[in-house]
């Protein structure tokens, strides 16, 4: 038997028995972890309130063997709140739906339990903090998170130079299957012709240029969200269920 301690973000919860839950977390040191939290569904449990989706927590696990992820699910024996991001998210529909899509994305990009995914973890913590504080429009925060999640997992799109021949941009066409902007000579079937302002917006979201992103007109924001969704769908091989509820 071994004790482990890590901090993480609660991605989702599932009922187990009459009073327990299975908690899925994205942790700093161990990647995605599922653990059993006993008694957290009882009305008098203060422990359970700390293990709700969007919560950033410091958690202690009790596991069999020398590895946290191994035979059976570990037990979550202690939890301390680092930041209750849910309080600033669940009371607003736009923030809640955007946040839910972020949690689902983080889980989808961490397929293998127990494998560290520090960049994805830090990206999620930063995005939830920004979302909870209301610093930018929720759909912009979501699109920025989706683009950066793709980037840290090796799928960074190009919104300027041609991804095939390297011709300096801006280039007119965009191909989801090719990985971003393409020139006229490298254009492939299925390429679209988005507005140059849309590509400028997506480039700003990817690099963190919030001054440009916040000033963008709604029509370009909507077109950009469609491209992000299509690009994410291509690389995940299926879309996110929660994206359909996100307000645009």
PDB file of C-alpha atoms in Angstrom, residues 22-228:
ATOM      1  CA  UNK A  22     -15.579   7.783  -8.955  1.00  0.00           C
ATOM      2  CA  UNK A  23     -13.662  11.015  -9.490  1.00  0.00           C
ATOM      3  CA  UNK A  24     -11.728  11.633 -12.711  1.00  0.00           C
ATOM      4  CA  UNK A  25      -8.939  14.197 -12.346  1.00  0.00           C
ATOM      5  CA  UNK A  26      -6.201  15.623 -14.539  1.00  0.00           C
ATOM      6  CA  UNK A  27      -3.220  15.845 -12.200  1.00  0.00           C
ATOM      7  CA  UNK A  28       0.099  17.628 -12.483  1.00  0.00           C
ATOM      8  CA  UNK A  29       2.353  14.640 -11.861  1.00  0.00           C
ATOM      9  CA  UNK A  30       0.334  11.586 -12.879  1.00  0.00           C
ATOM     10  CA  UNK A  31      -1.818  12.762 -15.790  1.00  0.00           C
ATOM     11  CA  UNK A  32      -5.387  11.495 -15.820  1.00  0.00           C
ATOM     12  CA  UNK A  33      -6.342   9.554 -12.702  1.00  0.00           C
ATOM     13  CA  UNK A  34      -9.586   7.901 -11.631  1.00  0.00           C
ATOM     14  CA  UNK A  35     -10.107   7.360  -7.913  1.00  0.00           C
ATOM     15  CA  UNK A  36     -12.877   6.333  -5.546  1.00  0.00           C
ATOM     16  CA  UNK A  37     -14.068   8.928  -3.034  1.00  0.00           C
ATOM     17  CA  UNK A  38     -16.070   7.222  -0.314  1.00  0.00           C
ATOM     18  CA  UNK A  39     -19.067   8.804   1.361  1.00  0.00           C
ATOM     19  CA  UNK A  40     -18.930  12.022  -0.642  1.00  0.00           C
ATOM     20  CA  UNK A  41     -22.596  11.866  -1.683  1.00  0.00           C
ATOM     21  CA  UNK A  42     -23.821  12.046   1.889  1.00  0.00           C
ATOM     22  CA  UNK A  43     -25.441  15.401   2.669  1.00  0.00           C
ATOM     23  CA  UNK A  44     -23.095  16.086   5.591  1.00  0.00           C
ATOM     24  CA  UNK A  45     -19.920  15.398   3.623  1.00  0.00           C
ATOM     25  CA  UNK A  46     -17.716  18.492   3.334  1.00  0.00           C
ATOM     26  CA  UNK A  47     -15.180  16.381   1.490  1.00  0.00           C
ATOM     27  CA  UNK A  48     -17.548  15.864  -1.443  1.00  0.00           C
ATOM     28  CA  UNK A  49     -18.107  19.568  -2.075  1.00  0.00           C
ATOM     29  CA  UNK A  50     -14.402  19.926  -2.857  1.00  0.00           C
ATOM     30  CA  UNK A  51     -14.510  17.221  -5.522  1.00  0.00           C
ATOM     31  CA  UNK A  52     -16.904  18.759  -8.017  1.00  0.00           C
ATOM     32  CA  UNK A  53     -16.072  19.430 -11.701  1.00  0.00           C
ATOM     33  CA  UNK A  54     -13.939  22.559 -12.307  1.00  0.00           C
ATOM     34  CA  UNK A  55     -12.379  22.370  -8.813  1.00  0.00           C
ATOM     35  CA  UNK A  56      -8.607  22.729  -8.552  1.00  0.00           C
ATOM     36  CA  UNK A  57      -7.595  20.597  -5.595  1.00  0.00           C
ATOM     37  CA  UNK A  58      -4.684  19.105  -3.678  1.00  0.00           C
ATOM     38  CA  UNK A  59      -5.498  15.416  -3.286  1.00  0.00           C
ATOM     39  CA  UNK A  60      -4.075  12.503  -1.320  1.00  0.00           C
ATOM     40  CA  UNK A  61      -4.480   9.007  -2.786  1.00  0.00           C
ATOM     41  CA  UNK A  62      -4.149   5.584  -1.185  1.00  0.00           C
ATOM     42  CA  UNK A  63      -3.218   2.894  -3.707  1.00  0.00           C
ATOM     43  CA  UNK A  64      -2.210  -0.740  -3.807  1.00  0.00           C
ATOM     44  CA  UNK A  65       1.356  -1.366  -4.889  1.00  0.00           C
ATOM     45  CA  UNK A  66       4.066   1.153  -5.717  1.00  0.00           C
ATOM     46  CA  UNK A  67       2.203   2.892  -8.567  1.00  0.00           C
ATOM     47  CA  UNK A  68      -0.773   5.232  -8.326  1.00  0.00           C
ATOM     48  CA  UNK A  69      -2.383   3.779 -11.459  1.00  0.00           C
ATOM     49  CA  UNK A  70      -2.229   0.009 -11.304  1.00  0.00           C
ATOM     50  CA  UNK A  71      -4.408  -2.763  -9.903  1.00  0.00           C
ATOM     51  CA  UNK A  72      -7.855  -1.376  -9.185  1.00  0.00           C
ATOM     52  CA  UNK A  73      -8.806   2.221  -8.489  1.00  0.00           C
ATOM     53  CA  UNK A  74      -6.970   4.148  -5.759  1.00  0.00           C
ATOM     54  CA  UNK A  75      -8.856   5.769  -2.914  1.00  0.00           C
ATOM     55  CA  UNK A  76      -9.088   9.526  -2.588  1.00  0.00           C
ATOM     56  CA  UNK A  77      -8.549   9.943   1.149  1.00  0.00           C
ATOM     57  CA  UNK A  78      -8.036  13.695   1.528  1.00  0.00           C
ATOM     58  CA  UNK A  79      -8.694  16.827  -0.500  1.00  0.00           C
ATOM     59  CA  UNK A  80      -7.886  20.506  -0.022  1.00  0.00           C
ATOM     60  CA  UNK A  81      -9.197  23.237  -2.309  1.00  0.00           C
ATOM     61  CA  UNK A  82      -6.586  25.233  -4.213  1.00  0.00           C
ATOM     62  CA  UNK A  83      -9.067  27.254  -6.303  1.00  0.00           C
ATOM     63  CA  UNK A  84     -12.865  26.759  -6.531  1.00  0.00           C
ATOM     64  CA  UNK A  85     -13.219  27.771 -10.180  1.00  0.00           C
ATOM     65  CA  UNK A  86     -16.673  26.230 -10.342  1.00  0.00           C
ATOM     66  CA  UNK A  87     -18.136  29.100  -8.313  1.00  0.00           C
ATOM     67  CA  UNK A  88     -17.406  31.568 -11.124  1.00  0.00           C
ATOM     68  CA  UNK A  89     -18.416  29.175 -13.907  1.00  0.00           C
ATOM     69  CA  UNK A  90     -21.582  27.226 -13.046  1.00  0.00           C
ATOM     70  CA  UNK A  91     -23.742  30.326 -12.438  1.00  0.00           C
ATOM     71  CA  UNK A  92     -23.346  31.532 -16.029  1.00  0.00           C
ATOM     72  CA  UNK A  93     -24.596  29.400 -18.937  1.00  0.00           C
ATOM     73  CA  UNK A  94     -22.009  30.591 -21.471  1.00  0.00           C
ATOM     74  CA  UNK A  95     -19.132  30.000 -19.050  1.00  0.00           C
ATOM     75  CA  UNK A  96     -20.524  26.663 -17.930  1.00  0.00           C
ATOM     76  CA  UNK A  97     -20.907  25.225 -21.437  1.00  0.00           C
ATOM     77  CA  UNK A  98     -17.477  26.509 -22.474  1.00  0.00           C
ATOM     78  CA  UNK A  99     -15.935  25.087 -19.306  1.00  0.00           C
ATOM     79  CA  UNK A 100     -17.611  21.727 -19.826  1.00  0.00           C
ATOM     80  CA  UNK A 101     -16.141  21.550 -23.340  1.00  0.00           C
ATOM     81  CA  UNK A 102     -12.701  22.307 -21.867  1.00  0.00           C
ATOM     82  CA  UNK A 103     -12.979  19.467 -19.361  1.00  0.00           C
ATOM     83  CA  UNK A 104     -14.079  17.029 -22.063  1.00  0.00           C
ATOM     84  CA  UNK A 105     -11.211  18.146 -24.315  1.00  0.00           C
ATOM     85  CA  UNK A 106      -8.647  17.679 -21.548  1.00  0.00           C
ATOM     86  CA  UNK A 107      -9.948  14.168 -20.889  1.00  0.00           C
ATOM     87  CA  UNK A 108      -9.917  13.237 -24.575  1.00  0.00           C
ATOM     88  CA  UNK A 109      -6.314  14.386 -24.995  1.00  0.00           C
ATOM     89  CA  UNK A 110      -5.155  12.301 -22.022  1.00  0.00           C
ATOM     90  CA  UNK A 111      -6.240   8.852 -23.139  1.00  0.00           C
ATOM     91  CA  UNK A 112      -3.800   6.838 -21.045  1.00  0.00           C
ATOM     92  CA  UNK A 113      -4.183   6.996 -17.286  1.00  0.00           C
ATOM     93  CA  UNK A 114      -1.049   7.580 -15.258  1.00  0.00           C
ATOM     94  CA  UNK A 115       0.931   9.269 -18.052  1.00  0.00           C
ATOM     95  CA  UNK A 116       2.030  12.822 -17.086  1.00  0.00           C
ATOM     96  CA  UNK A 117       0.562  15.591 -19.268  1.00  0.00           C
ATOM     97  CA  UNK A 118       1.947  18.691 -17.567  1.00  0.00           C
ATOM     98  CA  UNK A 119       1.376  21.096 -20.457  1.00  0.00           C
ATOM     99  CA  UNK A 120      -2.256  20.023 -20.827  1.00  0.00           C
ATOM    100  CA  UNK A 121      -2.731  20.325 -17.068  1.00  0.00           C
ATOM    101  CA  UNK A 122      -1.261  23.845 -16.894  1.00  0.00           C
ATOM    102  CA  UNK A 123      -3.254  24.881 -19.947  1.00  0.00           C
ATOM    103  CA  UNK A 124      -6.501  23.699 -18.351  1.00  0.00           C
ATOM    104  CA  UNK A 125      -5.798  25.439 -15.035  1.00  0.00           C
ATOM    105  CA  UNK A 126      -5.038  28.720 -16.809  1.00  0.00           C
ATOM    106  CA  UNK A 127      -8.116  28.503 -19.030  1.00  0.00           C
ATOM    107  CA  UNK A 128     -10.461  27.782 -16.113  1.00  0.00           C
ATOM    108  CA  UNK A 129      -8.959  30.667 -14.141  1.00  0.00           C
ATOM    109  CA  UNK A 130      -9.512  33.054 -17.058  1.00  0.00           C
ATOM    110  CA  UNK A 131     -13.034  31.742 -17.622  1.00  0.00           C
ATOM    111  CA  UNK A 132     -14.030  32.020 -13.962  1.00  0.00           C
ATOM    112  CA  UNK A 133     -12.782  35.612 -13.742  1.00  0.00           C
ATOM    113  CA  UNK A 134     -14.697  36.667 -16.856  1.00  0.00           C
ATOM    114  CA  UNK A 135     -11.656  38.332 -18.393  1.00  0.00           C
ATOM    115  CA  UNK A 136     -12.709  37.523 -21.972  1.00  0.00           C
ATOM    116  CA  UNK A 137     -15.789  36.228 -23.801  1.00  0.00           C
ATOM    117  CA  UNK A 138     -16.303  32.537 -22.918  1.00  0.00           C
ATOM    118  CA  UNK A 139     -16.346  31.329 -26.526  1.00  0.00           C
ATOM    119  CA  UNK A 140     -13.023  33.084 -27.201  1.00  0.00           C
ATOM    120  CA  UNK A 141     -11.452  31.494 -24.128  1.00  0.00           C
ATOM    121  CA  UNK A 142     -12.740  28.104 -25.289  1.00  0.00           C
ATOM    122  CA  UNK A 143     -11.403  28.476 -28.834  1.00  0.00           C
ATOM    123  CA  UNK A 144      -8.028  29.609 -27.491  1.00  0.00           C
ATOM    124  CA  UNK A 145      -7.935  26.572 -25.196  1.00  0.00           C
ATOM    125  CA  UNK A 146      -8.871  24.181 -28.007  1.00  0.00           C
ATOM    126  CA  UNK A 147      -6.199  25.579 -30.338  1.00  0.00           C
ATOM    127  CA  UNK A 148      -3.501  25.439 -27.673  1.00  0.00           C
ATOM    128  CA  UNK A 149      -4.540  21.926 -26.639  1.00  0.00           C
ATOM    129  CA  UNK A 150      -4.105  20.852 -30.248  1.00  0.00           C
ATOM    130  CA  UNK A 151      -0.714  22.568 -30.316  1.00  0.00           C
ATOM    131  CA  UNK A 152       0.679  20.953 -27.151  1.00  0.00           C
ATOM    132  CA  UNK A 153      -0.432  17.561 -28.457  1.00  0.00           C
ATOM    133  CA  UNK A 154       1.421  18.012 -31.738  1.00  0.00           C
ATOM    134  CA  UNK A 155      -1.372  19.302 -33.985  1.00  0.00           C
ATOM    135  CA  UNK A 156      -0.621  23.035 -34.136  1.00  0.00           C
ATOM    136  CA  UNK A 157      -2.392  24.579 -37.153  1.00  0.00           C
ATOM    137  CA  UNK A 158      -0.878  27.280 -39.334  1.00  0.00           C
ATOM    138  CA  UNK A 159      -2.922  30.411 -39.992  1.00  0.00           C
ATOM    139  CA  UNK A 160      -0.397  32.206 -42.176  1.00  0.00           C
ATOM    140  CA  UNK A 161       2.394  30.305 -43.977  1.00  0.00           C
ATOM    141  CA  UNK A 162       1.506  27.410 -46.276  1.00  0.00           C
ATOM    142  CA  UNK A 163       1.753  24.154 -44.336  1.00  0.00           C
ATOM    143  CA  UNK A 164       2.864  22.245 -47.456  1.00  0.00           C
ATOM    144  CA  UNK A 165       5.481  24.388 -49.196  1.00  0.00           C
ATOM    145  CA  UNK A 166       6.148  27.055 -46.562  1.00  0.00           C
ATOM    146  CA  UNK A 167       5.129  29.997 -48.745  1.00  0.00           C
ATOM    147  CA  UNK A 168       4.960  33.035 -46.428  1.00  0.00           C
ATOM    148  CA  UNK A 169       1.432  34.121 -45.643  1.00  0.00           C
ATOM    149  CA  UNK A 170      -1.174  35.250 -45.458  1.00  0.00           C
ATOM    150  CA  UNK A 171      -2.478  32.531 -47.757  1.00  0.00           C
ATOM    151  CA  UNK A 172      -6.019  32.433 -49.059  1.00  0.00           C
ATOM    152  CA  UNK A 173      -7.064  28.830 -48.456  1.00  0.00           C
ATOM    153  CA  UNK A 174      -7.471  26.704 -45.320  1.00  0.00           C
ATOM    154  CA  UNK A 175      -7.414  22.898 -45.267  1.00  0.00           C
ATOM    155  CA  UNK A 176      -8.363  20.993 -42.130  1.00  0.00           C
ATOM    156  CA  UNK A 177      -6.834  17.757 -43.414  1.00  0.00           C
ATOM    157  CA  UNK A 178      -3.550  19.441 -44.402  1.00  0.00           C
ATOM    158  CA  UNK A 179      -3.067  21.249 -41.103  1.00  0.00           C
ATOM    159  CA  UNK A 180      -4.013  24.845 -41.791  1.00  0.00           C
ATOM    160  CA  UNK A 181      -3.361  27.530 -44.391  1.00  0.00           C
ATOM    161  CA  UNK A 182      -2.350  26.471 -47.882  1.00  0.00           C
ATOM    162  CA  UNK A 183      -1.381  28.465 -50.955  1.00  0.00           C
ATOM    163  CA  UNK A 184      -3.117  28.240 -54.338  1.00  0.00           C
ATOM    164  CA  UNK A 185      -0.614  25.721 -55.708  1.00  0.00           C
ATOM    165  CA  UNK A 186      -0.958  23.421 -52.669  1.00  0.00           C
ATOM    166  CA  UNK A 187      -4.718  23.664 -52.385  1.00  0.00           C
ATOM    167  CA  UNK A 188      -6.427  20.297 -51.886  1.00  0.00           C
ATOM    168  CA  UNK A 189     -10.067  19.234 -52.300  1.00  0.00           C
ATOM    169  CA  UNK A 190     -12.124  20.324 -49.306  1.00  0.00           C
ATOM    170  CA  UNK A 191     -10.181  23.539 -48.740  1.00  0.00           C
ATOM    171  CA  UNK A 192     -12.222  26.562 -47.685  1.00  0.00           C
ATOM    172  CA  UNK A 193     -11.678  30.283 -48.152  1.00  0.00           C
ATOM    173  CA  UNK A 194     -12.159  31.987 -44.771  1.00  0.00           C
ATOM    174  CA  UNK A 195     -11.947  35.713 -44.275  1.00  0.00           C
ATOM    175  CA  UNK A 196      -8.412  37.030 -43.666  1.00  0.00           C
ATOM    176  CA  UNK A 197      -9.773  38.573 -40.443  1.00  0.00           C
ATOM    177  CA  UNK A 198     -10.887  35.124 -39.282  1.00  0.00           C
ATOM    178  CA  UNK A 199      -7.401  33.689 -39.768  1.00  0.00           C
ATOM    179  CA  UNK A 200      -5.953  36.718 -37.992  1.00  0.00           C
ATOM    180  CA  UNK A 201      -8.285  36.066 -35.059  1.00  0.00           C
ATOM    181  CA  UNK A 202      -7.342  32.381 -34.824  1.00  0.00           C
ATOM    182  CA  UNK A 203      -3.660  33.239 -34.949  1.00  0.00           C
ATOM    183  CA  UNK A 204      -4.205  35.744 -32.130  1.00  0.00           C
ATOM    184  CA  UNK A 205      -6.009  33.142 -29.997  1.00  0.00           C
ATOM    185  CA  UNK A 206      -3.228  30.629 -30.534  1.00  0.00           C
ATOM    186  CA  UNK A 207      -0.492  33.089 -29.537  1.00  0.00           C
ATOM    187  CA  UNK A 208      -2.377  34.884 -26.752  1.00  0.00           C
ATOM    188  CA  UNK A 209      -2.892  38.242 -28.494  1.00  0.00           C
ATOM    189  CA  UNK A 210      -6.071  39.090 -26.575  1.00  0.00           C
ATOM    190  CA  UNK A 211      -6.156  42.718 -27.706  1.00  0.00           C
ATOM    191  CA  UNK A 212      -6.699  41.570 -31.291  1.00  0.00           C
ATOM    192  CA  UNK A 213      -9.073  38.760 -30.314  1.00  0.00           C
ATOM    193  CA  UNK A 214     -11.313  40.901 -28.089  1.00  0.00           C
ATOM    194  CA  UNK A 215     -11.707  43.526 -30.830  1.00  0.00           C
ATOM    195  CA  UNK A 216     -12.778  41.055 -33.533  1.00  0.00           C
ATOM    196  CA  UNK A 217     -16.271  41.315 -35.032  1.00  0.00           C
ATOM    197  CA  UNK A 218     -18.815  38.583 -34.160  1.00  0.00           C
ATOM    198  CA  UNK A 219     -19.091  37.280 -37.746  1.00  0.00           C
ATOM    199  CA  UNK A 220     -15.385  36.460 -37.825  1.00  0.00           C
ATOM    200  CA  UNK A 221     -15.602  34.914 -34.358  1.00  0.00           C
ATOM    201  CA  UNK A 222     -18.387  32.586 -35.537  1.00  0.00           C
ATOM    202  CA  UNK A 223     -16.484  31.585 -38.657  1.00  0.00           C
ATOM    203  CA  UNK A 224     -13.359  30.987 -36.577  1.00  0.00           C
ATOM    204  CA  UNK A 225     -15.234  28.782 -34.113  1.00  0.00           C
ATOM    205  CA  UNK A 226     -16.465  26.659 -37.002  1.00  0.00           C
ATOM    206  CA  UNK A 227     -12.909  26.146 -38.266  1.00  0.00           C
ATOM    207  CA  UNK A 228     -11.644  25.281 -34.764  1.00  0.00           C
TER     208      UNK A 228
END
